[in-house]
mmCIF file of C-alpha atoms in Angstrom:
data_model
loop_
_atom_site.group_PDB
_atom_site.id
_atom_site.type_symbol
_atom_site.label_atom_id
_atom_site.label_comp_id
_atom_site.label_asym_id
_atom_site.label_seq_id
_atom_site.Cartn_x
_atom_site.Cartn_y
_atom_site.Cartn_z
ATOM 1 C CA MET B 1 -12.981 40.323 10.862
ATOM 2 C CA GLU B 2 -12.011 41.290 7.341
ATOM 3 C CA GLY B 3 -9.724 44.322 6.914
ATOM 4 C CA GLN B 4 -10.423 47.114 4.479
ATOM 5 C CA ASN B 5 -7.889 48.368 1.965
ATOM 6 C CA ARG B 6 -6.492 50.831 4.459
ATOM 7 C CA GLN B 7 -3.111 51.977 5.689
ATOM 8 C CA LEU B 8 -1.313 51.270 2.399
ATOM 9 C CA SER B 9 -0.916 54.045 -0.134
ATOM 10 C CA PRO B 10 -2.157 53.185 -3.628
ATOM 11 C CA LYS B 11 1.405 53.149 -4.973
ATOM 12 C CA TRP B 12 2.577 50.716 -2.312
ATOM 13 C CA ARG B 13 -0.495 48.552 -2.805
ATOM 14 C CA ILE B 14 0.097 48.266 -6.538
ATOM 15 C CA PHE B 15 3.782 47.589 -5.984
ATOM 16 C CA LEU B 16 3.079 44.808 -3.482
ATOM 17 C CA GLN B 17 0.336 43.344 -5.685
ATOM 18 C CA VAL B 18 2.829 43.144 -8.554
ATOM 19 C CA VAL B 19 5.447 41.585 -6.251
ATOM 20 C CA VAL B 20 2.970 38.924 -5.076
ATOM 21 C CA VAL B 21 1.877 38.134 -8.642
ATOM 22 C CA ILE B 22 5.501 37.924 -9.866
ATOM 23 C CA LEU B 23 6.378 35.711 -6.907
ATOM 24 C CA LEU B 24 3.499 33.365 -7.656
ATOM 25 C CA MET B 25 4.308 33.286 -11.350
ATOM 26 C CA SER B 26 7.939 32.482 -10.525
ATOM 27 C CA LEU B 27 6.839 29.609 -8.316
ATOM 28 C CA PHE B 28 4.565 28.347 -11.083
ATOM 29 C CA ALA B 29 7.349 28.652 -13.671
ATOM 30 C CA GLY B 30 9.711 26.745 -11.371
ATOM 31 C CA ALA B 31 7.167 23.992 -10.884
ATOM 32 C CA LEU B 32 6.444 23.672 -14.604
ATOM 33 C CA ALA B 33 10.168 23.489 -15.366
ATOM 34 C CA ILE B 34 10.574 20.380 -13.187
ATOM 35 C CA PRO B 35 9.819 17.813 -15.952
ATOM 36 C CA PHE B 36 12.506 19.451 -18.135
ATOM 37 C CA VAL B 37 15.188 20.088 -15.521
ATOM 38 C CA TYR B 38 14.617 16.952 -13.407
ATOM 39 C CA GLN B 39 13.705 14.596 -16.232
ATOM 40 C CA SER B 40 12.121 11.324 -15.179
ATOM 41 C CA THR B 41 13.297 8.006 -16.616
ATOM 42 C CA SER B 42 9.888 7.446 -18.211
ATOM 43 C CA LEU B 43 10.870 10.100 -20.763
ATOM 44 C CA TRP B 44 13.900 8.045 -21.885
ATOM 45 C CA TYR B 45 11.545 5.689 -23.702
ATOM 46 C CA LYS B 46 9.334 8.255 -25.329
ATOM 47 C CA THR B 47 10.024 9.715 -28.734
ATOM 48 C CA GLY B 48 8.204 12.089 -31.077
ATOM 49 C CA PHE B 49 4.521 12.637 -30.420
ATOM 50 C CA GLU B 50 4.438 10.350 -27.372
ATOM 51 C CA ARG B 51 7.178 12.421 -25.743
ATOM 52 C CA PHE B 52 5.173 15.578 -26.423
ATOM 53 C CA LEU B 53 2.063 13.953 -24.909
ATOM 54 C CA LEU B 54 3.887 12.853 -21.772
ATOM 55 C CA TYR B 55 5.414 16.310 -21.247
ATOM 56 C CA GLY B 56 1.954 17.794 -21.794
ATOM 57 C CA GLY B 57 0.434 15.427 -19.239
ATOM 58 C CA LYS B 58 3.110 16.250 -16.663
ATOM 59 C CA ILE B 59 2.672 19.996 -17.170
ATOM 60 C CA ALA B 60 -1.114 19.734 -16.898
ATOM 61 C CA GLY B 61 -0.728 17.804 -13.657
ATOM 62 C CA LEU B 62 1.815 20.195 -12.188
ATOM 63 C CA LEU B 63 -0.273 23.224 -13.113
ATOM 64 C CA ALA B 64 -3.300 21.626 -11.439
ATOM 65 C CA ALA B 65 -1.161 20.935 -8.365
ATOM 66 C CA CYS B 66 0.103 24.531 -8.170
ATOM 67 C CA LEU B 67 -3.412 25.942 -8.572
ATOM 68 C CA LEU B 68 -4.707 23.545 -5.926
ATOM 69 C CA PHE B 69 -2.021 24.609 -3.449
ATOM 70 C CA ILE B 70 -2.906 28.305 -3.832
ATOM 71 C CA GLN B 71 -6.648 27.690 -3.432
ATOM 72 C CA ILE B 72 -6.398 27.901 0.348
ATOM 73 C CA LEU B 73 -4.393 31.142 0.107
ATOM 74 C CA LEU B 74 -7.248 32.708 -1.852
ATOM 75 C CA VAL B 75 -9.900 32.103 0.808
ATOM 76 C CA ALA B 76 -8.038 32.034 4.119
ATOM 77 C CA GLU B 77 -8.633 35.178 6.136
ATOM 78 C CA SER B 78 -5.612 37.376 6.442
ATOM 79 C CA LYS B 79 -5.381 41.087 7.188
ATOM 80 C CA ALA B 80 -2.193 41.398 5.171
ATOM 81 C CA ARG B 81 -3.772 39.781 2.119
ATOM 82 C CA ALA B 82 -7.005 41.732 2.589
ATOM 83 C CA SER B 83 -5.061 44.992 2.444
ATOM 84 C CA LEU B 84 -3.793 44.044 -1.024
ATOM 85 C CA PHE B 85 -6.631 42.174 -2.723
ATOM 86 C CA PRO B 86 -10.399 42.564 -2.286
ATOM 87 C CA ARG B 87 -11.962 39.473 -0.750
ATOM 88 C CA LYS B 88 -14.729 39.306 -3.335
ATOM 89 C CA SER B 89 -12.219 39.132 -6.185
ATOM 90 C CA LEU B 90 -10.284 36.380 -4.461
ATOM 91 C CA ILE B 91 -13.421 34.309 -3.846
ATOM 92 C CA GLN B 92 -14.274 34.655 -7.531
ATOM 93 C CA LEU B 93 -10.721 33.666 -8.440
ATOM 94 C CA HIS B 94 -11.030 30.672 -6.085
ATOM 95 C CA ARG B 95 -14.128 29.516 -7.976
ATOM 96 C CA SER B 96 -12.580 30.045 -11.431
ATOM 97 C CA ASN B 97 -9.442 28.312 -10.239
ATOM 98 C CA GLY B 98 -11.527 25.353 -9.134
ATOM 99 C CA LEU B 99 -12.993 24.974 -12.615
ATOM 100 C CA LEU B 100 -9.550 25.258 -14.160
ATOM 101 C CA ILE B 101 -8.254 22.588 -11.781
ATOM 102 C CA GLY B 102 -11.173 20.367 -12.833
ATOM 103 C CA GLY B 103 -10.264 20.742 -16.503
ATOM 104 C CA LEU B 104 -6.561 20.106 -15.905
ATOM 105 C CA VAL B 105 -7.318 17.062 -13.765
ATOM 106 C CA LEU B 106 -9.200 15.587 -16.739
ATOM 107 C CA VAL B 107 -6.445 16.454 -19.213
ATOM 108 C CA HIS B 108 -3.539 15.159 -17.100
ATOM 109 C CA PRO B 109 -4.417 11.415 -17.050
ATOM 110 C CA LEU B 110 -5.715 11.584 -20.614
ATOM 111 C CA LEU B 111 -2.387 12.826 -21.975
ATOM 112 C CA VAL B 112 -0.330 10.475 -19.809
ATOM 113 C CA LEU B 113 -2.397 7.446 -20.832
ATOM 114 C CA TRP B 114 -2.344 8.537 -24.469
ATOM 115 C CA SER B 115 1.475 8.692 -24.359
ATOM 116 C CA GLU B 116 1.376 5.052 -23.149
ATOM 117 C CA GLN B 117 -0.978 3.978 -25.972
ATOM 118 C CA PHE B 118 -3.767 3.704 -23.386
ATOM 119 C CA THR B 119 -2.148 0.671 -21.756
ATOM 120 C CA LEU B 120 -4.353 0.156 -18.738
ATOM 121 C CA LEU B 121 -3.104 -0.280 -15.210
ATOM 122 C CA GLN B 122 -3.366 -3.703 -13.659
ATOM 123 C CA LEU B 123 -4.788 -4.070 -10.174
ATOM 124 C CA GLU B 124 -1.442 -4.603 -8.506
ATOM 125 C CA TRP B 125 0.028 -3.048 -5.400
ATOM 126 C CA LYS B 126 3.054 -1.695 -7.336
ATOM 127 C CA TYR B 127 0.766 0.852 -9.057
ATOM 128 C CA TRP B 128 -0.409 2.383 -5.762
ATOM 129 C CA PRO B 129 0.837 5.951 -6.580
ATOM 130 C CA GLU B 130 -1.304 5.909 -9.712
ATOM 131 C CA PHE B 131 -4.281 4.612 -7.714
ATOM 132 C CA VAL B 132 -3.795 7.456 -5.220
ATOM 133 C CA GLY B 133 -4.004 9.763 -8.233
ATOM 134 C CA ILE B 134 -7.260 8.110 -9.285
ATOM 135 C CA GLY B 135 -8.613 8.606 -5.762
ATOM 136 C CA LEU B 136 -7.538 12.244 -5.871
ATOM 137 C CA PHE B 137 -9.247 12.647 -9.251
ATOM 138 C CA PHE B 138 -12.574 11.422 -7.865
ATOM 139 C CA LEU B 139 -12.224 13.532 -4.718
ATOM 140 C CA LEU B 140 -11.595 16.684 -6.750
ATOM 141 C CA MET B 141 -14.485 15.902 -9.099
ATOM 142 C CA PHE B 142 -16.689 15.453 -6.031
ATOM 143 C CA VAL B 143 -15.590 18.778 -4.499
ATOM 144 C CA ILE B 144 -15.972 20.675 -7.778
ATOM 145 C CA ASN B 145 -19.365 19.198 -8.618
ATOM 146 C CA THR B 146 -20.819 19.674 -5.129
ATOM 147 C CA SER B 147 -19.722 23.317 -5.366
ATOM 148 C CA LEU B 148 -21.051 23.852 -8.900
ATOM 149 C CA PHE B 149 -24.367 22.141 -8.276
ATOM 150 C CA GLN B 150 -24.790 22.929 -4.591
ATOM 151 C CA LYS B 151 -28.321 24.296 -5.017
ATOM 152 C CA SER B 152 -29.457 21.602 -7.478
ATOM 153 C CA LEU B 153 -28.226 18.933 -5.093
ATOM 154 C CA GLY B 154 -30.129 20.591 -2.244
ATOM 155 C CA LEU B 155 -27.023 20.962 -0.117
ATOM 156 C CA ALA B 156 -27.452 23.356 2.781
ATOM 157 C CA PRO B 157 -24.659 25.980 2.862
ATOM 158 C CA ARG B 158 -23.388 24.732 6.225
ATOM 159 C CA LEU B 159 -23.242 21.121 4.991
ATOM 160 C CA TRP B 160 -21.570 22.161 1.733
ATOM 161 C CA ARG B 161 -18.988 24.152 3.692
ATOM 162 C CA ARG B 162 -18.255 21.142 5.917
ATOM 163 C CA ILE B 163 -17.810 18.885 2.861
ATOM 164 C CA HIS B 164 -15.621 21.440 1.139
ATOM 165 C CA SER B 165 -13.404 22.227 4.114
ATOM 166 C CA THR B 166 -12.994 18.515 4.970
ATOM 167 C CA ALA B 167 -12.169 17.475 1.412
ATOM 168 C CA ALA B 168 -9.619 20.260 0.946
ATOM 169 C CA PRO B 169 -6.891 18.903 3.251
ATOM 170 C CA GLY B 170 -7.668 15.390 2.019
ATOM 171 C CA ALA B 171 -6.985 16.524 -1.516
ATOM 172 C CA ALA B 172 -3.735 18.232 -0.472
ATOM 173 C CA VAL B 173 -2.498 15.109 1.314
ATOM 174 C CA LEU B 174 -3.392 12.814 -1.595
ATOM 175 C CA LEU B 175 -1.785 15.269 -4.009
ATOM 176 C CA VAL B 176 1.509 15.314 -2.098
ATOM 177 C CA ILE B 177 1.562 11.509 -1.789
ATOM 178 C CA HIS B 178 0.740 11.074 -5.483
ATOM 179 C CA VAL B 179 3.280 13.608 -6.765
ATOM 180 C CA LEU B 180 6.152 12.390 -4.552
ATOM 181 C CA ASN B 181 5.719 8.754 -5.566
ATOM 182 C CA VAL B 182 4.389 8.667 -9.116
ATOM 183 C CA SER B 183 7.402 10.273 -10.780
ATOM 184 C CA ASP B 184 11.095 9.871 -10.019
ATOM 185 C CA SER B 185 11.523 13.613 -10.751
ATOM 186 C CA PHE B 186 10.326 14.102 -7.180
ATOM 187 C CA LYS B 187 12.474 11.441 -5.516
ATOM 188 C CA SER B 188 14.922 13.977 -4.067
ATOM 189 C CA GLY B 189 16.230 17.541 -4.234
ATOM 190 C CA PRO B 190 14.321 20.797 -4.836
ATOM 191 C CA PRO B 191 11.250 19.159 -6.445
ATOM 192 C CA ARG B 192 10.708 16.920 -3.392
ATOM 193 C CA PHE B 193 11.429 19.693 -0.913
ATOM 194 C CA SER B 194 9.154 22.212 -2.637
ATOM 195 C CA THR B 195 6.271 19.718 -2.895
ATOM 196 C CA LEU B 196 6.523 18.861 0.791
ATOM 197 C CA SER B 197 6.752 22.557 1.664
ATOM 198 C CA ALA B 198 3.727 23.453 -0.455
ATOM 199 C CA GLY B 199 1.722 20.680 1.192
ATOM 200 C CA ALA B 200 2.841 21.742 4.676
ATOM 201 C CA ILE B 201 1.975 25.408 4.018
ATOM 202 C CA PHE B 202 -1.436 24.413 2.626
ATOM 203 C CA LEU B 203 -2.254 22.321 5.700
ATOM 204 C CA ALA B 204 -0.965 24.992 8.084
ATOM 205 C CA VAL B 205 -3.017 27.750 6.433
ATOM 206 C CA TRP B 206 -6.071 25.464 6.254
ATOM 207 C CA GLY B 207 -5.668 24.632 9.950
ATOM 208 C CA ILE B 208 -5.464 28.295 10.944
ATOM 209 C CA HIS B 209 -8.393 29.210 8.656
ATOM 210 C CA LEU B 210 -10.543 26.424 10.093
ATOM 211 C CA GLY B 211 -9.566 27.280 13.650
ATOM 212 C CA LYS B 212 -10.521 30.944 13.165
ATOM 213 C CA ARG B 213 -13.890 30.041 11.649
ATOM 214 C CA ILE B 214 -14.745 27.569 14.408
ATOM 215 C CA PHE B 215 -13.771 30.175 17.012
ATOM 216 C CA PHE B 216 -15.882 32.836 15.267
ATOM 217 C CA GLU B 217 -18.881 30.479 14.905
ATOM 218 C CA ARG B 218 -18.760 29.551 18.577
ATOM 219 C CA ARG B 219 -18.667 33.190 19.626
ATOM 220 C CA THR B 220 -21.742 34.032 17.528
ATOM 221 C CA MET L 1 -6.760 -74.476 -26.706
ATOM 222 C CA LYS L 2 -6.094 -72.236 -29.732
ATOM 223 C CA TYR L 3 -8.757 -69.885 -28.494
ATOM 224 C CA LEU L 4 -7.103 -69.752 -25.085
ATOM 225 C CA ILE L 5 -3.686 -68.963 -26.612
ATOM 226 C CA LYS L 6 -5.234 -66.190 -28.696
ATOM 227 C CA CYS L 7 -6.852 -64.669 -25.616
ATOM 228 C CA ILE L 8 -3.607 -64.795 -23.648
ATOM 229 C CA ALA L 9 -1.725 -63.218 -26.584
ATOM 230 C CA LEU L 10 -4.294 -60.411 -26.869
ATOM 231 C CA ALA L 11 -4.147 -59.799 -23.134
ATOM 232 C CA LEU L 12 -0.352 -59.561 -23.249
ATOM 233 C CA VAL L 13 -0.468 -57.087 -26.144
ATOM 234 C CA ALA L 14 -3.063 -54.979 -24.336
ATOM 235 C CA LEU L 15 -0.967 -55.047 -21.178
ATOM 236 C CA PHE L 16 2.124 -53.982 -23.144
ATOM 237 C CA PHE L 17 0.378 -50.948 -24.686
ATOM 238 C CA THR L 18 -1.199 -49.981 -21.378
ATOM 239 C CA PHE L 19 2.154 -50.183 -19.658
ATOM 240 C CA SER L 20 3.917 -48.146 -22.358
ATOM 241 C CA GLN L 21 1.188 -45.460 -22.208
ATOM 242 C CA ALA L 22 1.560 -45.267 -18.445
ATOM 243 C CA LEU L 23 5.313 -44.504 -18.789
ATOM 244 C CA ALA L 24 4.583 -41.495 -21.083
ATOM 245 C CA ALA L 25 2.623 -39.694 -18.397
ATOM 246 C CA ASP L 26 1.110 -36.206 -18.658
ATOM 247 C CA TYR L 27 2.924 -33.979 -16.210
ATOM 248 C CA GLU L 28 1.378 -30.679 -15.201
ATOM 249 C CA ILE L 29 3.703 -27.867 -14.259
ATOM 250 C CA ASP L 30 4.029 -27.265 -10.511
ATOM 251 C CA HIS L 31 3.834 -23.511 -10.596
ATOM 252 C CA ALA L 32 5.178 -22.929 -7.104
ATOM 253 C CA HIS L 33 8.439 -24.707 -7.925
ATOM 254 C CA SER L 34 9.033 -23.611 -11.475
ATOM 255 C CA SER L 35 10.127 -20.381 -13.080
ATOM 256 C CA ILE L 36 10.358 -18.687 -16.445
ATOM 257 C CA ARG L 37 12.939 -15.920 -16.162
ATOM 258 C CA PHE L 38 14.625 -13.714 -18.688
ATOM 259 C CA GLY L 39 17.473 -11.239 -18.895
ATOM 260 C CA VAL L 40 18.016 -8.474 -21.420
ATOM 261 C CA GLN L 41 20.749 -5.891 -21.718
ATOM 262 C CA HIS L 42 19.991 -2.309 -20.747
ATOM 263 C CA ILE L 43 22.899 -0.088 -21.829
ATOM 264 C CA TYR L 44 25.521 -1.954 -19.780
ATOM 265 C CA SER L 45 23.638 -3.908 -17.167
ATOM 266 C CA THR L 46 21.350 -6.906 -17.527
ATOM 267 C CA VAL L 47 17.788 -6.387 -16.406
ATOM 268 C CA TYR L 48 16.097 -9.556 -15.213
ATOM 269 C CA GLY L 49 12.433 -10.351 -15.027
ATOM 270 C CA HIS L 50 10.050 -13.268 -14.990
ATOM 271 C CA PHE L 51 6.545 -14.292 -15.942
ATOM 272 C CA GLU L 52 4.204 -15.224 -13.138
ATOM 273 C CA ASP L 53 1.253 -16.695 -15.000
ATOM 274 C CA TYR L 54 2.007 -19.680 -17.170
ATOM 275 C CA SER L 55 0.824 -23.235 -17.609
ATOM 276 C CA GLY L 56 1.974 -26.292 -19.416
ATOM 277 C CA VAL L 57 1.594 -29.981 -19.963
ATOM 278 C CA ILE L 58 4.583 -32.202 -20.502
ATOM 279 C CA ARG L 59 4.195 -35.721 -21.768
ATOM 280 C CA PHE L 60 7.524 -37.381 -21.275
ATOM 281 C CA ASP L 61 8.964 -40.861 -21.374
ATOM 282 C CA PRO L 62 12.764 -40.955 -21.298
ATOM 283 C CA SER L 63 12.787 -44.400 -22.839
ATOM 284 C CA GLN L 64 10.529 -43.329 -25.698
ATOM 285 C CA PRO L 65 11.270 -39.681 -26.365
ATOM 286 C CA GLY L 66 9.462 -39.868 -29.686
ATOM 287 C CA ASP L 67 6.172 -40.175 -27.778
ATOM 288 C CA SER L 68 6.948 -37.120 -25.695
ATOM 289 C CA SER L 69 5.582 -33.615 -26.077
ATOM 290 C CA PHE L 70 5.909 -30.211 -24.438
ATOM 291 C CA HIS L 71 3.189 -27.552 -24.460
ATOM 292 C CA PHE L 72 3.476 -24.209 -22.666
ATOM 293 C CA THR L 73 1.336 -21.070 -22.482
ATOM 294 C CA VAL L 74 2.673 -17.892 -20.892
ATOM 295 C CA LYS L 75 0.381 -14.952 -20.114
ATOM 296 C CA VAL L 76 2.148 -11.791 -21.222
ATOM 297 C CA ASN L 77 0.309 -9.598 -18.707
ATOM 298 C CA SER L 78 2.083 -11.431 -15.907
ATOM 299 C CA ILE L 79 5.493 -9.989 -16.758
ATOM 300 C CA GLN L 80 7.374 -8.723 -13.689
ATOM 301 C CA THR L 81 10.644 -6.784 -13.695
ATOM 302 C CA GLY L 82 10.352 -5.155 -10.286
ATOM 303 C CA ILE L 83 9.315 -1.734 -11.573
ATOM 304 C CA GLY L 84 5.644 -1.070 -12.256
ATOM 305 C CA LYS L 85 6.166 1.551 -14.962
ATOM 306 C CA ARG L 86 8.592 -0.697 -16.816
ATOM 307 C CA ASP L 87 6.173 -3.632 -16.662
ATOM 308 C CA LYS L 88 3.433 -1.405 -18.011
ATOM 309 C CA HIS L 89 5.706 -0.242 -20.838
ATOM 310 C CA LEU L 90 6.573 -3.856 -21.679
ATOM 311 C CA ARG L 91 2.870 -4.707 -21.884
ATOM 312 C CA SER L 92 2.250 -1.760 -24.193
ATOM 313 C CA ALA L 93 2.343 -1.751 -27.986
ATOM 314 C CA ASP L 94 6.005 -0.677 -27.789
ATOM 315 C CA PHE L 95 6.879 -4.251 -26.803
ATOM 316 C CA PHE L 96 4.482 -7.120 -26.175
ATOM 317 C CA ASP L 97 1.155 -5.387 -26.963
ATOM 318 C CA ALA L 98 -0.503 -7.587 -24.355
ATOM 319 C CA GLY L 99 -3.975 -6.286 -25.131
ATOM 320 C CA LYS L 100 -3.762 -7.702 -28.650
ATOM 321 C CA TYR L 101 -1.506 -10.705 -27.991
ATOM 322 C CA PRO L 102 -2.257 -11.916 -24.460
ATOM 323 C CA ALA L 103 -0.240 -15.133 -24.561
ATOM 324 C CA MET L 104 2.944 -16.713 -25.890
ATOM 325 C CA THR L 105 2.869 -20.413 -26.674
ATOM 326 C CA PHE L 106 5.258 -23.232 -27.385
ATOM 327 C CA ALA L 107 4.111 -26.509 -28.897
ATOM 328 C CA SER L 108 6.622 -29.259 -29.546
ATOM 329 C CA THR L 109 6.660 -31.177 -32.810
ATOM 330 C CA GLY L 110 9.287 -33.741 -31.928
ATOM 331 C CA VAL L 111 11.597 -34.870 -29.124
ATOM 332 C CA ARG L 112 14.922 -36.636 -29.610
ATOM 333 C CA HIS L 113 17.398 -38.013 -27.118
ATOM 334 C CA LEU L 114 20.885 -36.580 -27.597
ATOM 335 C CA GLU L 115 23.069 -38.019 -24.869
ATOM 336 C CA GLY L 116 22.873 -38.652 -21.127
ATOM 337 C CA ASP L 117 20.063 -36.514 -19.717
ATOM 338 C CA LEU L 118 20.017 -34.105 -22.674
ATOM 339 C CA TYR L 119 17.063 -34.088 -25.076
ATOM 340 C CA GLU L 120 16.390 -32.049 -28.177
ATOM 341 C CA VAL L 121 12.866 -30.642 -28.364
ATOM 342 C CA HIS L 122 11.738 -29.202 -31.692
ATOM 343 C CA GLY L 123 8.687 -27.026 -31.708
ATOM 344 C CA VAL L 124 6.941 -23.840 -32.684
ATOM 345 C CA LEU L 125 7.255 -20.736 -30.537
ATOM 346 C CA GLN L 126 4.574 -18.125 -31.061
ATOM 347 C CA VAL L 127 5.085 -14.612 -29.743
ATOM 348 C CA LYS L 128 2.712 -11.889 -30.904
ATOM 349 C CA ASP L 129 2.020 -12.429 -34.596
ATOM 350 C CA VAL L 130 5.164 -14.428 -35.282
ATOM 351 C CA SER L 131 5.561 -18.213 -35.181
ATOM 352 C CA LYS L 132 8.983 -19.728 -35.599
ATOM 353 C CA GLU L 133 10.393 -23.221 -35.373
ATOM 354 C CA ILE L 134 12.955 -23.478 -32.626
ATOM 355 C CA THR L 135 14.966 -26.211 -30.968
ATOM 356 C CA LEU L 136 15.357 -26.464 -27.205
ATOM 357 C CA ALA L 137 18.142 -28.381 -25.485
ATOM 358 C CA VAL L 138 16.249 -29.718 -22.480
ATOM 359 C CA THR L 139 17.968 -31.340 -19.528
ATOM 360 C CA TYR L 140 15.822 -34.027 -17.947
ATOM 361 C CA LEU L 141 16.658 -33.846 -14.255
ATOM 362 C CA GLY L 142 14.860 -37.056 -13.387
ATOM 363 C CA SER L 143 11.601 -38.269 -11.907
ATOM 364 C CA MET L 144 10.665 -39.853 -8.641
ATOM 365 C CA ASP L 145 7.807 -40.443 -6.277
ATOM 366 C CA HIS L 146 7.003 -37.095 -4.686
ATOM 367 C CA PRO L 147 8.490 -37.129 -1.173
ATOM 368 C CA MET L 148 5.522 -35.215 0.295
ATOM 369 C CA GLU L 149 2.605 -36.053 -2.009
ATOM 370 C CA LYS L 150 2.113 -39.815 -1.860
ATOM 371 C CA SER L 151 -0.225 -39.934 -4.834
ATOM 372 C CA LYS L 152 2.071 -37.947 -7.135
ATOM 373 C CA LYS L 153 5.182 -38.412 -9.160
ATOM 374 C CA VAL L 154 7.471 -35.445 -9.834
ATOM 375 C CA ALA L 155 9.794 -34.782 -12.762
ATOM 376 C CA GLY L 156 12.247 -31.945 -13.400
ATOM 377 C CA PHE L 157 13.356 -30.166 -16.570
ATOM 378 C CA ASP L 158 15.755 -27.330 -17.271
ATOM 379 C CA PHE L 159 16.470 -25.394 -20.416
ATOM 380 C CA SER L 160 17.604 -22.012 -21.615
ATOM 381 C CA LEU L 161 17.605 -20.239 -24.924
ATOM 382 C CA THR L 162 18.399 -16.893 -26.484
ATOM 383 C CA ILE L 163 15.688 -15.195 -28.498
ATOM 384 C CA ASP L 164 16.033 -12.237 -30.840
ATOM 385 C CA ARG L 165 13.035 -10.248 -29.649
ATOM 386 C CA LEU L 166 12.985 -8.121 -32.805
ATOM 387 C CA ALA L 167 12.429 -11.259 -34.882
ATOM 388 C CA TYR L 168 9.185 -11.677 -32.942
ATOM 389 C CA HIS L 169 8.250 -7.982 -33.272
ATOM 390 C CA VAL L 170 8.737 -7.384 -29.547
ATOM 391 C CA GLY L 171 9.873 -3.823 -30.154
ATOM 392 C CA ASP L 172 10.545 -2.121 -33.466
ATOM 393 C CA GLY L 173 14.262 -1.660 -32.913
ATOM 394 C CA LYS L 174 14.319 2.030 -31.925
ATOM 395 C CA PHE L 175 15.520 1.342 -28.374
ATOM 396 C CA HIS L 176 18.101 -1.141 -29.666
ATOM 397 C CA GLN L 177 19.410 1.446 -32.141
ATOM 398 C CA LYS L 178 19.777 3.982 -29.322
ATOM 399 C CA GLY L 179 21.748 1.419 -27.312
ATOM 400 C CA LEU L 180 19.098 1.409 -24.591
ATOM 401 C CA VAL L 181 17.655 -2.098 -24.784
ATOM 402 C CA GLY L 182 19.389 -5.136 -26.254
ATOM 403 C CA LYS L 183 17.693 -7.308 -28.844
ATOM 404 C CA ASP L 184 18.842 -10.700 -27.545
ATOM 405 C CA VAL L 185 16.829 -11.986 -24.617
ATOM 406 C CA LYS L 186 18.172 -14.868 -22.565
ATOM 407 C CA VAL L 187 15.401 -17.083 -21.262
ATOM 408 C CA PHE L 188 15.934 -19.476 -18.351
ATOM 409 C CA VAL L 189 13.292 -22.099 -17.626
ATOM 410 C CA THR L 190 13.322 -24.542 -14.728
ATOM 411 C CA LEU L 191 10.333 -26.791 -14.233
ATOM 412 C CA GLU L 192 8.963 -29.228 -11.735
ATOM 413 C CA ALA L 193 5.986 -31.097 -13.051
ATOM 414 C CA LEU L 194 3.593 -33.490 -11.347
ATOM 415 C CA THR L 195 1.562 -36.435 -12.452
ATOM 416 C CA ASP L 196 -0.727 -38.874 -10.682
ATOM 417 C CA LYS L 197 0.815 -42.215 -9.951
#
């Protein structure tokens, strides 16, 4: 099922690895530039330290979003990817990434709320994008903690895998809904298009990955 | 005979005071048919909003305005301008600081008839940590038996005023200096108030 590092010469492999890394870094840099290039109106009313906090919160959130979108690319089976990167390394990166996402997901609302002097949200329908973000926060905390403490919680590997693979697309959907509606930076243009594309790619890769695993499990 | 005259006189006096008290009735604001709206300049345009949660008692007798009084309480958290993030910013310490100052109040200290249906209401407006004496020019729209509620009487009042929000510490002036948000806020109040017959 999983391909070995064959067919590619070492030089080509290194070259393609560098190309993939540069491509990913470029996508990350583009995403993190969004708050500066497509400035939201909430920044009009922030000065000094509060402005710094709000930018920090947006960057933390966008970085978490980018890392979340690539999570599926790290674990989905692919012969092309397997010829470039060892599977074991990618699984380890997937786990480390998950922890990093957990940290960023804690920092993001903290910085945003701090920039607003911790003015709490009221339970009103008009704040639904923020409430989607809160739901996403709890879902991600659930996924990360069930993964970290799988054995302590007594979760059987099969059950854990079901939880994990069901929560993943849920998180991607909530993330896209939250990002597209919580900030007017994403109302139109390249930010909106790229967010929708990232979400669509995530769901497509997840769907193929899940389909392959179900097919393989049924055969064995 | 003298005793009887005294009793009749006392009864008449009591009736007079009872009747005069009944004219100066306590009207409670009919929330569904009243509004407290405001408009403030943003760069060029005027942004309008309103407060949803407020209450008030109006004691009013057009024939004896000196016995009248107006008391209002407006919950700052209920501010609505149509955009959630803006409402949240207005509730923050940058503007109203609703967590620390949850309500604005107005308590009248005197009412005077000017002319026609126009009355002058003097009182104290408290917003955040600032209390100032202000004068409202209130138009009394009239009172009548409520056409749908047989046991109620309804009265109407209208007034507007312009408030310098910076005088009440609603903002520290930085947005006004940048030309983003004006300092003068126009407030428009229209009230229907009900009392038992």
